[in-house]
Short mmCIF file of C-alpha atoms in Angstrom, two decimals:
data_model
loop_
_atom_site.label_atom_id
_atom_site.label_comp_id
_atom_site.label_asym_id
_atom_site.label_seq_id
_atom_site.Cartn_x
_atom_site.Cartn_y
_atom_site.Cartn_z
CA SER A 174 9.70 -19.41 20.55
CA GLN A 175 11.93 -16.65 19.20
CA THR A 176 12.87 -13.36 20.81
CA VAL A 177 12.10 -10.46 18.49
CA VAL A 178 14.93 -7.94 18.45
CA GLN A 179 13.80 -4.43 17.65
CA GLY A 180 14.79 -3.26 14.17
CA ARG A 181 16.00 -6.68 12.99
CA TRP A 182 14.40 -8.96 10.42
CA HIS A 183 13.20 -12.40 11.53
CA ALA A 184 12.20 -15.24 9.21
CA VAL A 185 8.58 -16.35 9.43
CA ARG A 186 8.33 -20.01 10.44
CA ASP A 187 7.20 -22.32 7.60
CA ALA A 188 7.01 -19.39 5.17
CA ASP A 189 10.24 -19.21 3.20
CA GLY A 190 11.00 -15.76 1.83
CA ILE A 191 8.82 -13.85 4.32
CA PHE A 192 10.33 -11.82 7.16
CA VAL A 193 8.94 -9.68 9.99
CA SER A 194 10.32 -6.80 12.02
CA ALA A 195 9.12 -4.32 14.63
CA VAL A 196 10.46 -1.04 15.96
CA ARG A 197 9.62 1.82 18.27
CA PRO A 198 10.12 5.03 16.26
CA GLY A 199 11.77 6.57 19.30
CA ALA A 200 14.58 4.01 19.03
CA ILE A 201 15.71 5.32 15.63
CA ALA A 202 18.95 7.25 15.90
CA ASP A 203 18.95 10.87 14.80
CA ALA A 204 21.54 10.01 12.16
CA ALA A 205 19.06 7.66 10.48
CA ALA A 206 16.56 10.44 9.97
CA SER A 207 17.61 13.56 8.13
CA GLY A 208 16.30 16.95 9.10
CA GLY A 209 16.57 16.51 12.85
CA TRP A 210 13.21 14.72 13.05
CA ARG A 211 12.09 13.20 16.34
CA PRO A 212 8.67 11.67 17.10
CA ASP A 213 6.60 13.10 19.92
CA ALA A 214 6.12 11.14 23.14
CA VAL A 215 3.11 9.21 21.82
CA GLU A 216 4.60 8.20 18.51
CA ALA A 217 7.99 7.39 20.01
CA ASP A 218 6.49 4.35 21.77
CA ALA A 219 3.84 3.42 19.18
CA LEU A 220 5.11 0.18 17.65
CA ALA A 221 5.47 -0.16 13.90
CA TYR A 222 5.37 -3.64 12.33
CA PHE A 223 6.79 -4.72 8.98
CA VAL A 224 6.45 -7.76 6.73
CA ALA A 225 8.95 -8.21 3.89
CA PHE A 226 8.52 -10.44 0.84
CA ASP A 227 11.54 -11.60 -1.16
CA LEU A 228 10.57 -10.67 -4.71
CA ALA A 229 12.71 -13.48 -6.14
CA ARG A 230 10.25 -15.91 -4.54
CA PHE A 231 6.95 -14.08 -5.01
CA GLU A 232 4.74 -12.45 -7.62
CA ILE A 233 2.58 -9.44 -6.70
CA GLY A 234 -0.91 -8.72 -7.98
CA PHE A 235 -3.64 -6.14 -7.44
CA ALA A 236 -7.42 -6.38 -7.63
CA LEU A 237 -10.26 -3.89 -7.29
CA GLY A 238 -12.94 -4.43 -4.69
CA THR A 239 -16.53 -4.96 -5.71
CA GLU A 240 -17.24 -1.29 -4.92
CA HIS A 241 -14.02 0.58 -4.08
CA PRO A 242 -12.26 2.50 -5.39
CA ARG A 243 -15.12 3.93 -7.43
CA LEU A 244 -14.60 5.50 -10.85
CA GLY A 245 -16.64 8.71 -10.73
CA TRP A 246 -15.72 12.13 -9.41
CA SER A 247 -14.41 12.49 -5.89
CA PRO A 248 -16.48 15.00 -3.88
CA ARG A 249 -13.17 16.57 -2.82
CA VAL A 250 -12.52 18.01 -6.30
CA VAL A 251 -13.15 21.73 -6.73
CA ASP A 252 -15.89 22.60 -9.23
CA SER A 253 -13.49 24.24 -11.70
CA MET A 254 -11.73 20.89 -12.21
CA ARG A 255 -14.89 18.98 -13.19
CA SER A 256 -15.37 18.52 -16.91
CA PRO A 257 -19.00 19.42 -17.74
CA GLY A 258 -21.04 16.40 -18.73
CA SER A 259 -18.32 13.89 -17.82
CA ALA A 260 -19.27 11.04 -15.46
CA GLY A 261 -15.81 11.06 -13.89
CA PRO A 262 -12.21 12.14 -14.47
CA ASP A 263 -11.85 9.35 -17.05
CA GLY A 264 -15.30 9.87 -18.54
CA ILE A 265 -16.88 6.87 -16.76
CA ASP A 266 -18.38 6.09 -13.37
CA SER A 267 -18.84 2.34 -13.83
CA ALA A 268 -16.64 -0.62 -14.80
CA ALA A 269 -19.48 -2.16 -16.86
CA PRO A 270 -19.44 -4.33 -18.88
CA LEU A 271 -16.52 -5.63 -16.81
CA VAL A 272 -17.37 -7.26 -13.47
CA ARG A 273 -15.38 -6.37 -10.36
CA VAL A 274 -15.02 -9.68 -8.53
CA GLY A 275 -13.41 -8.40 -5.30
CA MET A 276 -11.49 -11.59 -4.51
CA LEU A 277 -8.55 -13.68 -5.63
CA SER A 278 -9.15 -15.96 -8.60
CA PRO A 279 -9.67 -19.54 -7.32
CA ALA A 280 -7.10 -20.60 -9.92
CA LEU A 281 -4.45 -18.73 -7.88
CA SER A 282 -5.51 -19.76 -4.38
CA ALA A 283 -3.07 -22.67 -4.16
CA ARG A 284 -0.16 -20.24 -4.51
CA VAL A 285 -1.36 -17.35 -2.36
CA ALA A 286 1.07 -16.44 0.43
CA ALA A 287 -0.43 -13.15 1.67
CA THR A 288 -2.97 -10.42 1.02
CA PHE A 289 -3.23 -6.85 2.26
CA THR A 290 -5.68 -3.99 1.82
CA GLY A 291 -4.98 -1.46 -0.94
CA GLY A 292 -5.49 2.28 -0.87
CA PHE A 293 -8.00 5.03 -0.24
CA LYS A 294 -11.53 5.06 -1.59
CA ARG A 295 -12.22 7.39 -4.53
CA GLU A 296 -14.08 9.62 -2.06
CA HIS A 297 -10.73 10.52 -0.46
CA GLY A 298 -8.57 9.82 -3.52
CA ALA A 299 -8.28 13.29 -5.05
CA PHE A 300 -7.04 16.72 -3.98
CA ARG A 301 -8.96 19.66 -2.57
CA HIS A 302 -5.90 21.77 -1.68
CA GLY A 303 -2.49 22.56 -3.13
CA ALA A 304 -1.01 22.42 -6.62
CA LEU A 305 -2.29 18.91 -7.36
CA ALA A 306 -5.87 20.11 -6.83
CA THR A 307 -5.55 22.49 -9.78
CA ARG A 308 -4.40 20.09 -12.49
CA ASN A 309 -5.34 16.77 -14.09
CA ASP A 310 -9.00 17.10 -13.07
CA GLY A 311 -8.04 17.26 -9.40
CA SER A 312 -5.41 14.48 -9.57
CA HIS A 313 -7.59 11.47 -8.84
CA TYR A 314 -5.57 8.42 -7.82
CA GLY A 315 -5.21 5.99 -10.74
CA PHE A 316 -5.40 2.19 -10.80
CA ILE A 317 -4.86 -0.63 -13.28
CA GLU A 318 -5.83 -4.29 -12.89
CA ASN A 319 -4.60 -7.01 -15.27
CA GLY A 320 -3.72 -4.39 -17.88
CA VAL A 321 -7.13 -2.68 -17.76
CA VAL A 322 -6.84 1.04 -17.05
CA PHE A 323 -9.84 1.77 -14.83
CA SER A 324 -8.46 5.22 -13.94
CA ARG A 325 -5.44 6.78 -15.65
CA LEU A 326 -2.14 7.28 -13.81
CA VAL A 327 -1.54 10.90 -12.84
CA ALA A 328 1.79 12.74 -12.64
CA GLY A 329 3.01 13.68 -9.17
CA LEU A 330 1.45 10.71 -7.38
CA SER A 331 3.21 7.80 -5.70
CA THR A 332 2.63 4.71 -7.81
CA PHE A 333 2.93 1.03 -6.89
CA TYR A 334 3.18 -0.94 -10.11
CA VAL A 335 3.86 -4.41 -11.50
CA LEU A 336 5.10 -4.88 -15.05
CA GLY A 337 4.17 -7.74 -17.32
CA ASP A 338 7.59 -9.31 -16.74
CA GLY A 339 6.94 -9.39 -12.96
CA THR A 340 9.03 -6.33 -12.02
CA VAL A 341 7.63 -4.63 -8.91
CA ASP A 342 8.43 -1.03 -7.99
CA ILE A 343 7.20 2.19 -6.39
CA ARG A 344 7.88 5.54 -8.03
CA THR A 345 6.52 9.05 -8.29
CA TRP A 346 4.73 9.05 -11.63
CA ARG A 347 5.85 11.65 -14.16
CA ASP A 348 4.46 12.78 -17.50
CA ASP A 349 7.44 11.24 -19.29
CA ASP A 350 6.62 7.83 -17.74
CA ALA A 351 3.75 7.45 -20.22
CA PRO A 352 5.74 5.03 -22.47
CA LEU A 353 5.96 2.67 -19.49
CA GLN A 354 2.19 2.34 -19.11
CA PRO A 355 1.62 -0.25 -21.91
CA ARG A 356 3.96 -2.60 -20.00
CA ILE A 357 2.06 -2.25 -16.71
CA LEU A 358 0.01 -5.21 -15.54
CA HIS A 359 -1.11 -3.75 -12.20
CA ALA A 360 -0.85 -0.29 -10.65
CA ARG A 361 -2.25 1.63 -7.70
CA GLN A 362 -1.67 5.30 -6.92
CA ASN A 363 -2.27 6.58 -3.42
CA GLY A 364 -1.33 10.18 -2.84
CA VAL A 365 2.12 11.76 -2.84
CA PRO A 366 5.33 9.91 -1.89
CA LEU A 367 6.43 9.24 1.65
CA LEU A 368 9.95 8.55 0.34
CA GLU A 369 11.45 8.97 -3.10
CA TRP A 370 14.92 8.35 -4.48
CA GLU A 371 17.15 11.37 -4.94
CA ASN A 372 20.00 10.68 -7.35
CA SER A 373 22.05 13.67 -6.24
CA ARG A 374 22.23 12.30 -2.71
CA GLY A 375 22.25 8.63 -3.67
CA ARG A 376 19.53 7.82 -1.14
CA ALA A 377 15.82 8.09 -0.43
CA VAL A 378 14.48 11.29 1.12
CA PRO A 379 11.04 12.22 2.47
CA GLY A 380 8.64 13.54 -0.14
CA ALA A 381 8.32 17.31 -0.37
CA LEU A 382 4.70 17.25 0.87
CA VAL A 383 5.13 14.80 3.77
CA GLY A 384 4.58 17.49 6.38
CA GLN A 385 1.73 19.31 4.59
CA TRP A 386 -1.66 17.91 5.55
CA GLY A 387 -3.79 19.69 2.93
CA ALA A 388 -1.41 19.84 -0.03
CA GLY A 389 -0.37 16.22 0.60
CA ASN A 390 -3.98 15.03 1.01
CA TRP A 391 -2.87 12.84 3.94
CA SER A 392 -6.26 12.76 5.64
CA GLY A 393 -6.65 12.15 9.37
CA SER A 394 -8.59 10.22 11.94
CA ALA A 395 -12.37 10.28 12.33
CA ASP A 396 -11.99 13.22 14.71
CA GLU A 397 -9.64 15.00 12.26
CA ARG A 398 -6.40 14.34 14.10
CA PHE A 399 -3.29 14.04 11.96
CA ARG A 400 -1.90 11.15 14.03
CA SER A 401 -3.68 7.88 13.34
CA LEU A 402 -3.23 4.19 12.63
CA ARG A 403 -1.67 4.08 9.15
CA ALA A 404 -0.25 1.58 6.67
CA GLY A 405 2.26 1.90 3.87
CA ALA A 406 4.50 -0.01 1.50
CA CYS A 407 8.11 0.34 0.44
CA ILE A 408 10.80 -1.28 -1.70
CA ILE A 409 14.15 -2.38 -0.25
CA ASP A 410 16.89 -3.16 -2.77
CA THR A 411 20.05 -4.71 -1.33
CA GLY A 412 21.71 -5.04 -4.74
CA SER A 413 21.30 -8.81 -4.76
CA THR A 414 17.72 -9.06 -3.49
CA ARG A 415 14.64 -6.83 -3.69
CA TYR A 416 11.92 -6.88 -1.08
CA LEU A 417 8.38 -5.55 -1.01
CA VAL A 418 7.70 -4.35 2.53
CA TYR A 419 4.31 -3.73 4.13
CA GLY A 420 4.37 -1.40 7.13
CA TYR A 421 1.75 -1.04 9.86
CA PHE A 422 2.05 2.01 12.15
CA SER A 423 -0.10 1.88 15.27
CA ALA A 424 -0.04 5.68 15.71
CA ALA A 425 1.81 7.92 13.29
CA VAL A 426 1.81 11.03 11.13
CA PRO A 427 3.23 10.73 7.59
CA ALA A 428 6.57 12.23 8.66
CA THR A 429 7.05 9.43 11.17
CA MET A 430 6.20 6.82 8.52
CA ALA A 431 8.72 8.39 6.13
CA ARG A 432 11.53 8.49 8.69
CA VAL A 433 10.96 4.91 9.84
CA PHE A 434 10.86 3.59 6.27
CA GLN A 435 14.03 5.61 5.64
CA ALA A 436 15.72 3.97 8.63
CA TYR A 437 14.88 0.57 7.12
CA ASP A 438 16.80 1.59 3.96
CA CYS A 439 13.77 1.74 1.68
CA ARG A 440 14.31 3.20 -1.80
CA ALA A 441 10.74 4.48 -2.12
CA ALA A 442 7.64 4.37 0.06
CA MET A 443 3.96 5.21 -0.30
CA HIS A 444 0.95 5.48 1.97
CA LEU A 445 -1.81 2.87 1.71
CA ASP A 446 -4.89 3.22 3.95
CA MET A 447 -5.56 4.14 7.57
CA ASN A 448 -7.80 4.50 10.64
CA ALA A 449 -9.00 0.91 11.16
CA LEU A 450 -7.72 -2.68 11.18
CA GLU A 451 -10.10 -3.39 8.30
CA HIS A 452 -8.30 -0.75 6.24
CA THR A 453 -4.78 -1.90 7.21
CA TYR A 454 -5.41 -5.64 7.04
CA LEU A 455 -2.60 -8.09 6.24
CA ALA A 456 -2.70 -11.88 6.46
CA VAL A 457 -0.05 -14.50 5.69
CA TYR A 458 -1.15 -18.00 4.65
CA VAL A 459 0.80 -21.18 5.32
CA ARG A 460 -0.40 -24.42 3.68
CA ASP A 461 0.07 -27.94 4.95
CA GLY A 462 -1.65 -30.21 2.48
CA ASP A 463 -5.30 -29.21 2.36
CA GLN A 464 -5.01 -27.20 5.58
CA ILE A 465 -4.29 -23.47 5.63
CA THR A 466 -3.09 -21.47 8.63
CA ILE A 467 -3.97 -17.76 8.61
CA SER A 468 -1.59 -15.46 10.49
CA HIS A 469 -2.60 -11.81 10.85
CA LEU A 470 -0.11 -9.03 11.38
CA VAL A 471 -2.25 -7.75 14.27
CA ARG A 472 -4.59 -10.11 16.11
CA GLY A 473 -7.69 -7.93 15.74
CA MET A 474 -7.48 -8.19 11.95
CA SER A 475 -8.97 -11.67 12.22
CA GLU A 476 -12.34 -10.06 12.97
CA VAL A 477 -12.58 -9.08 9.31
CA ASP A 478 -12.45 -12.72 8.19
CA ARG A 479 -15.60 -14.84 8.18
CA LYS A 480 -16.29 -17.74 10.49
CA ALA A 481 -17.72 -20.97 9.11
CA ALA A 482 -18.45 -24.41 10.48
CA GLY A 483 -15.15 -25.68 9.11
CA GLY A 484 -13.11 -22.79 10.52
CA THR A 485 -12.10 -19.34 9.26
CA VAL A 486 -12.68 -18.12 5.71
CA PRO A 487 -9.96 -15.58 4.81
CA ARG A 488 -10.81 -12.15 3.47
CA PHE A 489 -10.01 -11.54 -0.21
CA VAL A 490 -9.36 -15.27 -0.73
CA GLY A 491 -12.54 -17.03 0.40
CA PHE A 492 -15.17 -14.39 -0.30
CA PRO A 493 -15.59 -11.10 -2.23
CA ASP A 494 -14.76 -7.82 -0.51
CA ASP A 495 -15.76 -4.27 -1.37
CA ARG A 496 -12.18 -2.94 -0.95
CA ASP A 497 -9.24 -3.21 -3.31
CA PHE A 498 -6.28 -5.35 -2.26
CA PHE A 499 -2.82 -6.63 -3.15
CA TYR A 500 -2.00 -10.32 -3.22
CA VAL A 501 1.32 -12.15 -2.93
CA LEU A 502 1.77 -15.42 -4.84
CA ARG A 503 4.55 -17.97 -4.54
CA ARG A 504 6.33 -18.35 -7.84
CA PRO A 505 5.66 -21.69 -9.55
CA SER A 506 8.29 -24.39 -9.04
CA ARG A 507 10.60 -24.76 -12.00
#
């Protein structure tokens, strides 16, 4: 067994290139969080867990679920932003004639190292309040799978993308990023940034809307509380190695997520989904011959997998799912 030291990275056994960490937000020094932020008593002790993937060893992909995110209009959009006669912000409300499979291609299953749930449903993936609600048809979150633009990328939104050459990054999309889009293989937008790089300071800072519930479209729990179980992703760049990091926050508001990601030296960070283990699911897969061991970030996530006579069938890998997801593949041996 290994003692987990708070705030440090620990290698995952039998999974080269994957690391885990955990921290209590209350343990972060004031100096690590600009603006004098401190979590309240609940969030100070609510553990946050992280899984990092060495991008020199892994490829990242993205796939739509069989149903979500949908392509039509979000009910959140104000009427003045709806184009009359249009089925959705991109003119469609269906992927037909394309088929949304909702699972990893069997041709890739031998290389899969991890999967995790993607972002918000289309229902919640547009703005009702603030400046983003009044432009770009309500600023619906965009997404691209295998070069197919199912919903266009919108300026002002945090964007997780993978280029055709394998480059992985997170950035706040801008209008002048349009020339980059033909090179994008996968992309998923999910609200405004938690962290974004500020050249003038030479470091990442919390997004301008992190503390604004309505204008940031952060959503809340089922009983409309701002603090909830939340997940996010960030990029760490050490200069010699880049890591994609998945973060699970057991009870947090977006400001706490931003400050904790900042303390982990992330260059950029975005929100994913929230409120349930199903929506914040992450599993790591370790193969030994024909056998596969499934390790979940949080034990209760295993309830989302299916049970079969021969054992457990992993979500996203062994059967279709209605939610979108990211997958992590080991690079082929050279």
